[in-house]
JSON list of C-alpha atoms and ligand atoms in Angstrom, two decimals:
[
{"chain": "A", "resi": 183, "resn": "UNK", "atom": "CA", "xyz": [106.61, 76.18, 78.79]},
{"chain": "A", "resi": 184, "resn": "UNK", "atom": "CA", "xyz": [107.77, 79.16, 76.78]},
{"chain": "A", "resi": 185, "resn": "UNK", "atom": "CA", "xyz": [105.08, 81.57, 75.58]},
{"chain": "A", "resi": 186, "resn": "UNK", "atom": "CA", "xyz": [105.57, 80.55, 71.94]},
{"chain": "A", "resi": 187, "resn": "UNK", "atom": "CA", "xyz": [104.31, 77.03, 72.69]},
{"chain": "A", "resi": 188, "resn": "UNK", "atom": "CA", "xyz": [100.76, 75.66, 72.78]},
{"chain": "A", "resi": 189, "resn": "UNK", "atom": "CA", "xyz": [99.08, 72.38, 73.65]},
{"chain": "A", "resi": 190, "resn": "UNK", "atom": "CA", "xyz": [96.38, 71.30, 71.18]},
{"chain": "A", "resi": 191, "resn": "UNK", "atom": "CA", "xyz": [93.92, 68.76, 72.60]},
{"chain": "A", "resi": 192, "resn": "UNK", "atom": "CA", "xyz": [92.16, 67.00, 69.75]},
{"chain": "A", "resi": 193, "resn": "UNK", "atom": "CA", "xyz": [88.59, 65.70, 70.14]},
{"chain": "A", "resi": 194, "resn": "UNK", "atom": "CA", "xyz": [88.74, 64.48, 73.74]},
{"chain": "A", "resi": 195, "resn": "UNK", "atom": "CA", "xyz": [84.96, 63.91, 73.72]},
{"chain": "A", "resi": 196, "resn": "UNK", "atom": "CA", "xyz": [82.57, 61.38, 75.23]},
{"chain": "A", "resi": 197, "resn": "UNK", "atom": "CA", "xyz": [81.82, 59.66, 71.93]},
{"chain": "A", "resi": 198, "resn": "UNK", "atom": "CA", "xyz": [85.50, 58.77, 71.44]},
{"chain": "A", "resi": 199, "resn": "UNK", "atom": "CA", "xyz": [85.83, 57.33, 74.94]},
{"chain": "A", "resi": 200, "resn": "UNK", "atom": "CA", "xyz": [84.82, 53.82, 76.08]},
{"chain": "A", "resi": 201, "resn": "UNK", "atom": "CA", "xyz": [81.02, 53.64, 76.11]},
{"chain": "A", "resi": 202, "resn": "UNK", "atom": "CA", "xyz": [80.80, 56.31, 73.40]},
{"chain": "A", "resi": 203, "resn": "UNK", "atom": "CA", "xyz": [79.42, 55.94, 69.89]},
{"chain": "A", "resi": 204, "resn": "UNK", "atom": "CA", "xyz": [82.85, 55.78, 68.21]},
{"chain": "A", "resi": 205, "resn": "UNK", "atom": "CA", "xyz": [84.86, 54.54, 71.17]},
{"chain": "A", "resi": 206, "resn": "UNK", "atom": "CA", "xyz": [88.62, 54.52, 70.77]},
{"chain": "A", "resi": 207, "resn": "UNK", "atom": "CA", "xyz": [90.05, 51.49, 72.62]},
{"chain": "A", "resi": 208, "resn": "UNK", "atom": "CA", "xyz": [91.70, 52.62, 75.89]},
{"chain": "A", "resi": 209, "resn": "UNK", "atom": "CA", "xyz": [90.88, 56.23, 75.02]},
{"chain": "A", "resi": 210, "resn": "UNK", "atom": "CA", "xyz": [90.14, 56.92, 78.68]},
{"chain": "A", "resi": 211, "resn": "UNK", "atom": "CA", "xyz": [93.75, 56.11, 79.62]},
{"chain": "A", "resi": 212, "resn": "UNK", "atom": "CA", "xyz": [94.85, 59.44, 78.16]},
{"chain": "A", "resi": 213, "resn": "UNK", "atom": "CA", "xyz": [92.67, 61.54, 80.49]},
{"chain": "A", "resi": 214, "resn": "UNK", "atom": "CA", "xyz": [94.96, 61.52, 83.56]},
{"chain": "A", "resi": 215, "resn": "UNK", "atom": "CA", "xyz": [97.99, 61.95, 81.28]},
{"chain": "A", "resi": 216, "resn": "UNK", "atom": "CA", "xyz": [96.44, 65.04, 79.67]},
{"chain": "A", "resi": 217, "resn": "UNK", "atom": "CA", "xyz": [95.71, 66.52, 83.07]},
{"chain": "A", "resi": 218, "resn": "UNK", "atom": "CA", "xyz": [99.33, 65.98, 84.09]},
{"chain": "A", "resi": 219, "resn": "UNK", "atom": "CA", "xyz": [100.49, 67.76, 80.90]},
{"chain": "A", "resi": 220, "resn": "UNK", "atom": "CA", "xyz": [98.30, 70.84, 81.16]},
{"chain": "A", "resi": 221, "resn": "UNK", "atom": "CA", "xyz": [100.33, 72.63, 83.89]},
{"chain": "A", "resi": 222, "resn": "UNK", "atom": "CA", "xyz": [103.33, 72.80, 81.53]},
{"chain": "A", "resi": 223, "resn": "UNK", "atom": "CA", "xyz": [101.47, 75.03, 79.05]},
{"chain": "A", "resi": 224, "resn": "UNK", "atom": "CA", "xyz": [100.32, 78.65, 79.14]},
{"chain": "A", "resi": 225, "resn": "UNK", "atom": "CA", "xyz": [98.33, 78.24, 75.94]},
{"chain": "A", "resi": 226, "resn": "UNK", "atom": "CA", "xyz": [95.94, 75.31, 75.72]},
{"chain": "A", "resi": 227, "resn": "UNK", "atom": "CA", "xyz": [93.34, 74.97, 72.98]},
{"chain": "A", "resi": 228, "resn": "UNK", "atom": "CA", "xyz": [90.97, 72.15, 72.09]},
{"chain": "A", "resi": 229, "resn": "UNK", "atom": "CA", "xyz": [89.22, 70.93, 68.99]},
{"chain": "A", "resi": 230, "resn": "UNK", "atom": "CA", "xyz": [85.69, 69.51, 69.10]},
{"chain": "A", "resi": 231, "resn": "UNK", "atom": "CA", "xyz": [84.15, 67.21, 66.49]},
{"chain": "A", "resi": 232, "resn": "UNK", "atom": "CA", "xyz": [80.73, 68.82, 66.02]},
{"chain": "A", "resi": 233, "resn": "UNK", "atom": "CA", "xyz": [78.44, 67.29, 63.40]},
{"chain": "A", "resi": 234, "resn": "UNK", "atom": "CA", "xyz": [74.89, 68.07, 62.33]},
{"chain": "A", "resi": 235, "resn": "UNK", "atom": "CA", "xyz": [72.64, 64.97, 62.61]},
{"chain": "A", "resi": 236, "resn": "UNK", "atom": "CA", "xyz": [72.50, 64.72, 58.81]},
{"chain": "A", "resi": 237, "resn": "UNK", "atom": "CA", "xyz": [76.30, 64.61, 58.44]},
{"chain": "A", "resi": 238, "resn": "UNK", "atom": "CA", "xyz": [77.53, 62.77, 55.34]},
{"chain": "A", "resi": 239, "resn": "UNK", "atom": "CA", "xyz": [80.13, 60.79, 57.30]},
{"chain": "A", "resi": 240, "resn": "UNK", "atom": "CA", "xyz": [77.42, 58.83, 59.15]},
{"chain": "A", "resi": 241, "resn": "UNK", "atom": "CA", "xyz": [76.63, 55.41, 57.65]},
{"chain": "A", "resi": 242, "resn": "UNK", "atom": "CA", "xyz": [73.06, 55.86, 58.91]},
{"chain": "A", "resi": 243, "resn": "UNK", "atom": "CA", "xyz": [72.63, 58.68, 56.39]},
{"chain": "A", "resi": 244, "resn": "UNK", "atom": "CA", "xyz": [73.44, 56.42, 53.40]},
{"chain": "A", "resi": 245, "resn": "UNK", "atom": "CA", "xyz": [70.90, 53.65, 52.92]},
{"chain": "A", "resi": 246, "resn": "UNK", "atom": "CA", "xyz": [72.39, 50.17, 52.75]},
{"chain": "A", "resi": 247, "resn": "UNK", "atom": "CA", "xyz": [75.80, 51.08, 54.17]},
{"chain": "A", "resi": 248, "resn": "UNK", "atom": "CA", "xyz": [77.58, 50.05, 57.36]},
{"chain": "A", "resi": 249, "resn": "UNK", "atom": "CA", "xyz": [80.17, 51.89, 59.45]},
{"chain": "A", "resi": 250, "resn": "UNK", "atom": "CA", "xyz": [83.68, 51.14, 58.19]},
{"chain": "A", "resi": 251, "resn": "UNK", "atom": "CA", "xyz": [82.64, 51.14, 54.51]},
{"chain": "A", "resi": 252, "resn": "UNK", "atom": "CA", "xyz": [84.08, 53.69, 52.12]},
{"chain": "A", "resi": 253, "resn": "UNK", "atom": "CA", "xyz": [82.05, 55.93, 49.82]},
{"chain": "A", "resi": 254, "resn": "UNK", "atom": "CA", "xyz": [82.70, 59.00, 47.70]},
{"chain": "A", "resi": 255, "resn": "UNK", "atom": "CA", "xyz": [81.26, 62.08, 49.38]},
{"chain": "A", "resi": 256, "resn": "UNK", "atom": "CA", "xyz": [81.24, 65.22, 47.23]},
{"chain": "A", "resi": 257, "resn": "UNK", "atom": "CA", "xyz": [84.20, 63.87, 45.28]},
{"chain": "A", "resi": 258, "resn": "UNK", "atom": "CA", "xyz": [86.26, 62.82, 48.29]},
{"chain": "A", "resi": 259, "resn": "UNK", "atom": "CA", "xyz": [86.87, 59.32, 49.61]},
{"chain": "A", "resi": 260, "resn": "UNK", "atom": "CA", "xyz": [85.04, 59.03, 52.93]},
{"chain": "A", "resi": 261, "resn": "UNK", "atom": "CA", "xyz": [85.03, 56.30, 55.58]},
{"chain": "A", "resi": 262, "resn": "UNK", "atom": "CA", "xyz": [81.56, 55.92, 57.04]},
{"chain": "A", "resi": 263, "resn": "UNK", "atom": "CA", "xyz": [81.27, 56.16, 60.82]},
{"chain": "A", "resi": 264, "resn": "UNK", "atom": "CA", "xyz": [78.60, 55.46, 63.38]},
{"chain": "A", "resi": 265, "resn": "UNK", "atom": "CA", "xyz": [76.56, 58.53, 64.33]},
{"chain": "A", "resi": 266, "resn": "UNK", "atom": "CA", "xyz": [78.88, 60.44, 66.67]},
{"chain": "A", "resi": 267, "resn": "UNK", "atom": "CA", "xyz": [79.53, 63.90, 68.14]},
{"chain": "A", "resi": 268, "resn": "UNK", "atom": "CA", "xyz": [76.18, 65.32, 67.06]},
{"chain": "A", "resi": 269, "resn": "UNK", "atom": "CA", "xyz": [76.12, 69.02, 67.91]},
{"chain": "A", "resi": 270, "resn": "UNK", "atom": "CA", "xyz": [74.70, 69.76, 71.33]},
{"chain": "A", "resi": 271, "resn": "UNK", "atom": "CA", "xyz": [74.56, 66.12, 72.51]},
{"chain": "A", "resi": 272, "resn": "UNK", "atom": "CA", "xyz": [76.38, 64.61, 75.47]},
{"chain": "A", "resi": 273, "resn": "UNK", "atom": "CA", "xyz": [78.49, 62.54, 73.09]},
{"chain": "A", "resi": 274, "resn": "UNK", "atom": "CA", "xyz": [79.96, 65.74, 71.66]},
{"chain": "A", "resi": 275, "resn": "UNK", "atom": "CA", "xyz": [80.77, 67.13, 75.08]},
{"chain": "A", "resi": 276, "resn": "UNK", "atom": "CA", "xyz": [84.06, 66.87, 76.94]},
{"chain": "A", "resi": 277, "resn": "UNK", "atom": "CA", "xyz": [84.35, 64.47, 79.88]},
{"chain": "A", "resi": 278, "resn": "UNK", "atom": "CA", "xyz": [83.57, 66.17, 83.20]},
{"chain": "A", "resi": 279, "resn": "UNK", "atom": "CA", "xyz": [86.76, 64.75, 84.70]},
{"chain": "A", "resi": 280, "resn": "UNK", "atom": "CA", "xyz": [88.97, 66.73, 82.33]},
{"chain": "A", "resi": 281, "resn": "UNK", "atom": "CA", "xyz": [90.23, 70.04, 83.71]},
{"chain": "A", "resi": 282, "resn": "UNK", "atom": "CA", "xyz": [89.08, 72.71, 81.25]},
{"chain": "A", "resi": 283, "resn": "UNK", "atom": "CA", "xyz": [89.73, 75.70, 83.49]},
{"chain": "A", "resi": 284, "resn": "UNK", "atom": "CA", "xyz": [92.79, 76.84, 81.55]},
{"chain": "A", "resi": 285, "resn": "UNK", "atom": "CA", "xyz": [91.63, 76.20, 77.97]},
{"chain": "A", "resi": 286, "resn": "UNK", "atom": "CA", "xyz": [91.81, 79.42, 75.99]},
{"chain": "A", "resi": 287, "resn": "UNK", "atom": "CA", "xyz": [89.66, 78.51, 73.02]},
{"chain": "A", "resi": 288, "resn": "UNK", "atom": "CA", "xyz": [87.74, 75.63, 71.46]},
{"chain": "A", "resi": 289, "resn": "UNK", "atom": "CA", "xyz": [87.63, 75.09, 67.68]},
{"chain": "A", "resi": 290, "resn": "UNK", "atom": "CA", "xyz": [84.63, 73.17, 66.37]},
{"chain": "A", "resi": 291, "resn": "UNK", "atom": "CA", "xyz": [85.00, 71.13, 63.19]},
{"chain": "A", "resi": 292, "resn": "UNK", "atom": "CA", "xyz": [82.86, 68.89, 60.98]},
{"chain": "A", "resi": 293, "resn": "UNK", "atom": "CA", "xyz": [79.90, 71.27, 60.85]},
{"chain": "A", "resi": 294, "resn": "UNK", "atom": "CA", "xyz": [79.49, 71.10, 57.08]},
{"chain": "A", "resi": 295, "resn": "UNK", "atom": "CA", "xyz": [77.34, 68.01, 56.33]},
{"chain": "A", "resi": 296, "resn": "UNK", "atom": "CA", "xyz": [78.97, 67.58, 52.89]},
{"chain": "A", "resi": 297, "resn": "UNK", "atom": "CA", "xyz": [82.59, 67.20, 53.98]},
{"chain": "A", "resi": 298, "resn": "UNK", "atom": "CA", "xyz": [84.32, 65.59, 56.94]},
{"chain": "A", "resi": 299, "resn": "UNK", "atom": "CA", "xyz": [86.97, 67.39, 58.91]},
{"chain": "A", "resi": 300, "resn": "UNK", "atom": "CA", "xyz": [89.69, 65.32, 60.53]},
{"chain": "A", "resi": 301, "resn": "UNK", "atom": "CA", "xyz": [92.22, 68.10, 60.96]},
{"chain": "A", "resi": 302, "resn": "UNK", "atom": "CA", "xyz": [91.66, 70.77, 63.58]},
{"chain": "A", "resi": 303, "resn": "UNK", "atom": "CA", "xyz": [92.82, 73.35, 61.00]},
{"chain": "A", "resi": 304, "resn": "UNK", "atom": "CA", "xyz": [90.87, 72.62, 57.80]},
{"chain": "A", "resi": 305, "resn": "UNK", "atom": "CA", "xyz": [88.11, 70.36, 56.47]},
{"chain": "A", "resi": 306, "resn": "UNK", "atom": "CA", "xyz": [89.19, 67.36, 54.39]},
{"chain": "A", "resi": 307, "resn": "UNK", "atom": "CA", "xyz": [88.70, 69.33, 51.15]},
{"chain": "A", "resi": 308, "resn": "UNK", "atom": "CA", "xyz": [90.80, 72.16, 52.64]},
{"chain": "A", "resi": 309, "resn": "UNK", "atom": "CA", "xyz": [88.07, 74.63, 51.68]},
{"chain": "A", "resi": 310, "resn": "UNK", "atom": "CA", "xyz": [87.21, 75.93, 55.11]},
{"chain": "A", "resi": 311, "resn": "UNK", "atom": "CA", "xyz": [89.48, 76.98, 57.91]},
{"chain": "A", "resi": 312, "resn": "UNK", "atom": "CA", "xyz": [88.48, 76.58, 61.57]},
{"chain": "A", "resi": 313, "resn": "UNK", "atom": "CA", "xyz": [90.42, 79.68, 62.62]},
{"chain": "A", "resi": 314, "resn": "UNK", "atom": "CA", "xyz": [92.94, 77.67, 64.63]},
{"chain": "A", "resi": 315, "resn": "UNK", "atom": "CA", "xyz": [95.88, 78.70, 62.46]},
{"chain": "A", "resi": 316, "resn": "UNK", "atom": "CA", "xyz": [95.21, 82.45, 62.80]},
{"chain": "A", "resi": 317, "resn": "UNK", "atom": "CA", "xyz": [94.50, 82.10, 66.49]},
{"chain": "A", "resi": 318, "resn": "UNK", "atom": "CA", "xyz": [97.90, 80.48, 67.05]},
{"chain": "A", "resi": 319, "resn": "UNK", "atom": "CA", "xyz": [99.75, 82.95, 64.82]},
{"chain": "A", "resi": 320, "resn": "UNK", "atom": "CA", "xyz": [98.14, 85.98, 66.49]},
{"chain": "A", "resi": 321, "resn": "UNK", "atom": "CA", "xyz": [99.15, 84.53, 69.85]},
{"chain": "A", "resi": 322, "resn": "UNK", "atom": "CA", "xyz": [102.78, 84.30, 68.76]},
{"chain": "A", "resi": 323, "resn": "UNK", "atom": "CA", "xyz": [102.73, 80.50, 68.86]},
{"chain": "A", "resi": 324, "resn": "UNK", "atom": "CA", "xyz": [105.35, 78.72, 66.78]},
{"chain": "A", "resi": 325, "resn": "UNK", "atom": "CA", "xyz": [105.56, 75.33, 68.54]},
{"chain": "A", "resi": 326, "resn": "UNK", "atom": "CA", "xyz": [102.60, 73.00, 69.09]},
{"chain": "A", "resi": 327, "resn": "UNK", "atom": "CA", "xyz": [102.31, 69.83, 71.15]},
{"chain": "A", "resi": 328, "resn": "UNK", "atom": "CA", "xyz": [99.42, 67.58, 70.14]},
{"chain": "A", "resi": 329, "resn": "UNK", "atom": "CA", "xyz": [97.45, 64.99, 72.13]},
{"chain": "A", "resi": 330, "resn": "UNK", "atom": "CA", "xyz": [93.95, 63.50, 72.02]},
{"chain": "A", "resi": 331, "resn": "UNK", "atom": "CA", "xyz": [91.82, 61.21, 69.87]},
{"chain": "A", "resi": 332, "resn": "UNK", "atom": "CA", "xyz": [92.07, 59.50, 67.55]},
{"chain": "A", "resi": 333, "resn": "UNK", "atom": "CA", "xyz": [95.72, 58.99, 66.61]},
{"chain": "A", "resi": 334, "resn": "UNK", "atom": "CA", "xyz": [95.01, 57.49, 63.18]},
{"chain": "A", "resi": 335, "resn": "UNK", "atom": "CA", "xyz": [92.47, 60.17, 62.16]},
{"chain": "A", "resi": 336, "resn": "UNK", "atom": "CA", "xyz": [92.04, 63.58, 63.75]},
{"chain": "A", "resi": 337, "resn": "UNK", "atom": "CA", "xyz": [95.30, 63.65, 65.70]},
{"chain": "A", "resi": 338, "resn": "UNK", "atom": "CA", "xyz": [97.30, 62.59, 62.65]},
{"chain": "A", "resi": 339, "resn": "UNK", "atom": "CA", "xyz": [95.74, 65.11, 60.29]},
{"chain": "A", "resi": 340, "resn": "UNK", "atom": "CA", "xyz": [95.95, 67.94, 62.83]},
{"chain": "A", "resi": 341, "resn": "UNK", "atom": "CA", "xyz": [99.66, 67.22, 63.35]},
{"chain": "A", "resi": 342, "resn": "UNK", "atom": "CA", "xyz": [100.38, 66.98, 59.61]},
{"chain": "A", "resi": 343, "resn": "UNK", "atom": "CA", "xyz": [98.62, 70.29, 58.95]},
{"chain": "A", "resi": 344, "resn": "UNK", "atom": "CA", "xyz": [100.41, 71.98, 61.86]},
{"chain": "A", "resi": 345, "resn": "UNK", "atom": "CA", "xyz": [103.74, 70.89, 60.41]},
{"chain": "A", "resi": 346, "resn": "UNK", "atom": "CA", "xyz": [102.79, 71.92, 56.87]},
{"chain": "A", "resi": 347, "resn": "UNK", "atom": "CA", "xyz": [101.70, 75.33, 58.16]},
{"chain": "A", "resi": 348, "resn": "UNK", "atom": "CA", "xyz": [105.17, 75.86, 59.59]},
{"chain": "A", "resi": 349, "resn": "UNK", "atom": "CA", "xyz": [104.67, 75.14, 63.28]},
{"chain": "A", "resi": 350, "resn": "UNK", "atom": "CA", "xyz": [107.33, 73.09, 65.01]},
{"chain": "A", "resi": 351, "resn": "UNK", "atom": "CA", "xyz": [105.16, 70.08, 65.79]},
{"chain": "A", "resi": 352, "resn": "UNK", "atom": "CA", "xyz": [105.35, 67.47, 68.56]},
{"chain": "A", "resi": 353, "resn": "UNK", "atom": "CA", "xyz": [103.12, 64.46, 69.27]},
{"chain": "A", "resi": 354, "resn": "UNK", "atom": "CA", "xyz": [102.80, 63.19, 72.83]},
{"chain": "A", "resi": 355, "resn": "UNK", "atom": "CA", "xyz": [102.57, 59.48, 72.08]},
{"chain": "A", "resi": 356, "resn": "UNK", "atom": "CA", "xyz": [101.12, 58.23, 75.37]},
{"chain": "A", "resi": 357, "resn": "UNK", "atom": "CA", "xyz": [98.46, 60.96, 75.35]},
{"chain": "A", "resi": 358, "resn": "UNK", "atom": "CA", "xyz": [96.76, 59.57, 72.25]},
{"chain": "A", "resi": 359, "resn": "UNK", "atom": "CA", "xyz": [95.14, 56.27, 71.19]},
{"chain": "A", "resi": 360, "resn": "UNK", "atom": "CA", "xyz": [94.19, 54.86, 67.79]},
{"chain": "A", "resi": 361, "resn": "UNK", "atom": "CA", "xyz": [90.85, 53.58, 66.45]},
{"chain": "A", "resi": 362, "resn": "UNK", "atom": "CA", "xyz": [92.77, 50.82, 64.59]},
{"chain": "A", "resi": 363, "resn": "UNK", "atom": "CA", "xyz": [89.99, 50.03, 62.10]},
{"chain": "A", "resi": 364, "resn": "UNK", "atom": "CA", "xyz": [92.83, 48.01, 60.52]},
{"chain": "A", "resi": 365, "resn": "UNK", "atom": "CA", "xyz": [95.24, 46.52, 63.07]},
{"chain": "A", "resi": 366, "resn": "UNK", "atom": "CA", "xyz": [98.44, 48.57, 63.11]},
{"chain": "A", "resi": 367, "resn": "UNK", "atom": "CA", "xyz": [96.90, 51.86, 61.90]},
{"chain": "A", "resi": 368, "resn": "UNK", "atom": "CA", "xyz": [98.17, 53.62, 65.02]},
{"chain": "A", "resi": 369, "resn": "UNK", "atom": "CA", "xyz": [101.74, 52.42, 64.47]},
{"chain": "A", "resi": 370, "resn": "UNK", "atom": "CA", "xyz": [101.56, 53.45, 60.82]},
{"chain": "A", "resi": 371, "resn": "UNK", "atom": "CA", "xyz": [100.32, 56.89, 61.84]},
{"chain": "A", "resi": 372, "resn": "UNK", "atom": "CA", "xyz": [103.33, 57.37, 64.13]},
{"chain": "A", "resi": 373, "resn": "UNK", "atom": "CA", "xyz": [105.68, 56.36, 61.29]},
{"chain": "A", "resi": 374, "resn": "UNK", "atom": "CA", "xyz": [103.96, 58.80, 58.93]},
{"chain": "A", "resi": 375, "resn": "UNK", "atom": "CA", "xyz": [104.22, 61.62, 61.45]},
{"chain": "A", "resi": 376, "resn": "UNK", "atom": "CA", "xyz": [107.90, 60.95, 62.11]},
{"chain": "A", "resi": 377, "resn": "UNK", "atom": "CA", "xyz": [108.59, 60.84, 58.36]},
{"chain": "A", "resi": 378, "resn": "UNK", "atom": "CA", "xyz": [106.92, 64.26, 58.08]},
{"chain": "A", "resi": 379, "resn": "UNK", "atom": "CA", "xyz": [109.37, 65.68, 60.62]},
{"chain": "A", "resi": 380, "resn": "UNK", "atom": "CA", "xyz": [107.05, 65.66, 63.63]},
{"chain": "A", "resi": 381, "resn": "UNK", "atom": "CA", "xyz": [108.84, 64.92, 66.90]},
{"chain": "A", "resi": 382, "resn": "UNK", "atom": "CA", "xyz": [107.22, 62.07, 68.84]},
{"chain": "A", "resi": 383, "resn": "UNK", "atom": "CA", "xyz": [107.85, 62.04, 72.58]},
{"chain": "A", "resi": 384, "resn": "UNK", "atom": "CA", "xyz": [106.45, 60.52, 75.75]},
{"chain": "A", "resi": 385, "resn": "UNK", "atom": "CA", "xyz": [104.87, 62.72, 78.39]},
{"chain": "A", "resi": 386, "resn": "UNK", "atom": "CA", "xyz": [107.52, 61.72, 80.94]},
{"chain": "A", "resi": 387, "resn": "UNK", "atom": "CA", "xyz": [110.11, 63.50, 78.77]},
{"chain": "A", "resi": 388, "resn": "UNK", "atom": "CA", "xyz": [108.11, 66.69, 78.29]},
{"chain": "A", "resi": 389, "resn": "UNK", "atom": "CA", "xyz": [110.22, 68.69, 80.73]},
{"chain": "A", "resi": 390, "resn": "UNK", "atom": "CA", "xyz": [113.20, 68.28, 78.39]},
{"chain": "A", "resi": 391, "resn": "UNK", "atom": "CA", "xyz": [111.35, 70.34, 75.80]},
{"chain": "A", "resi": 392, "resn": "UNK", "atom": "CA", "xyz": [110.42, 73.22, 78.12]},
{"chain": "B", "resi": 128, "resn": "VGL", "atom": "C1", "xyz": [87.39, 61.31, 64.34]},
{"chain": "B", "resi": 128, "resn": "VGL", "atom": "C2", "xyz": [86.47, 59.78, 62.91]},
{"chain": "B", "resi": 128, "resn": "VGL", "atom": "C3", "xyz": [85.39, 60.61, 62.70]},
{"chain": "B", "resi": 128, "resn": "VGL", "atom": "C4", "xyz": [88.52, 61.67, 65.27]},
{"chain": "B", "resi": 128, "resn": "VGL", "atom": "C5", "xyz": [86.33, 62.16, 64.13]},
{"chain": "B", "resi": 128, "resn": "VGL", "atom": "O1", "xyz": [88.35, 62.56, 66.13]},
{"chain": "B", "resi": 128, "resn": "VGL", "atom": "O2", "xyz": [89.61, 61.06, 65.13]},
{"chain": "B", "resi": 128, "resn": "VGL", "atom": "N1", "xyz": [87.47, 60.12, 63.73]},
{"chain": "B", "resi": 128, "resn": "VGL", "atom": "N2", "xyz": [85.33, 61.80, 63.32]},
{"chain": "B", "resi": 129, "resn": "ZN", "atom": "ZN1", "xyz": [83.57, 62.94, 63.21]}
]
């Protein structure tokens, strides 16, 4: 792949895989696909959901609430989640089976307990920047391909921000899976991304974009 192109792997972590705390259905099916994609890219970066135990997105930190409920957190609408991706735990780690030997950098997000961070670029209030944007710009990257978990949350918001920031943005549709809290959320996410001008492609067609 040309040197102006990067692969961004979003939150491919134990807790989002089957058996994990916030398991994405069939999330494990993307692992071999991601490994088949990696050789096409010179620049590969990853994001990592990385929460303190007292994070405000955890239902367990709001008495009387259940995962899936919505609250207002510091003025922003927030879906409550099970405790997941707590910093330093196995759930926050990457699966051993994933080849990480060529990853250039990892961007942690969700560290601030007061605000969630779905996008790999900014928190949900867009107050803090993870450094991913500058990293890509300094590396001369102008095209990004996105894969990972979960399609209807972190993948979607990372792709939308990439596009808004001016990167030519591609989603590899078979290298992502949706949480689908509401049935159809994954399909809606794809429609939203296409409407935003993001190119959606299957991994088998990647060579056409090299
Ligand atoms: C995610 C919900 C909460 C994701 C992270 O990676 O899509 N979803 N934290
Ligand atoms: Zn999270």
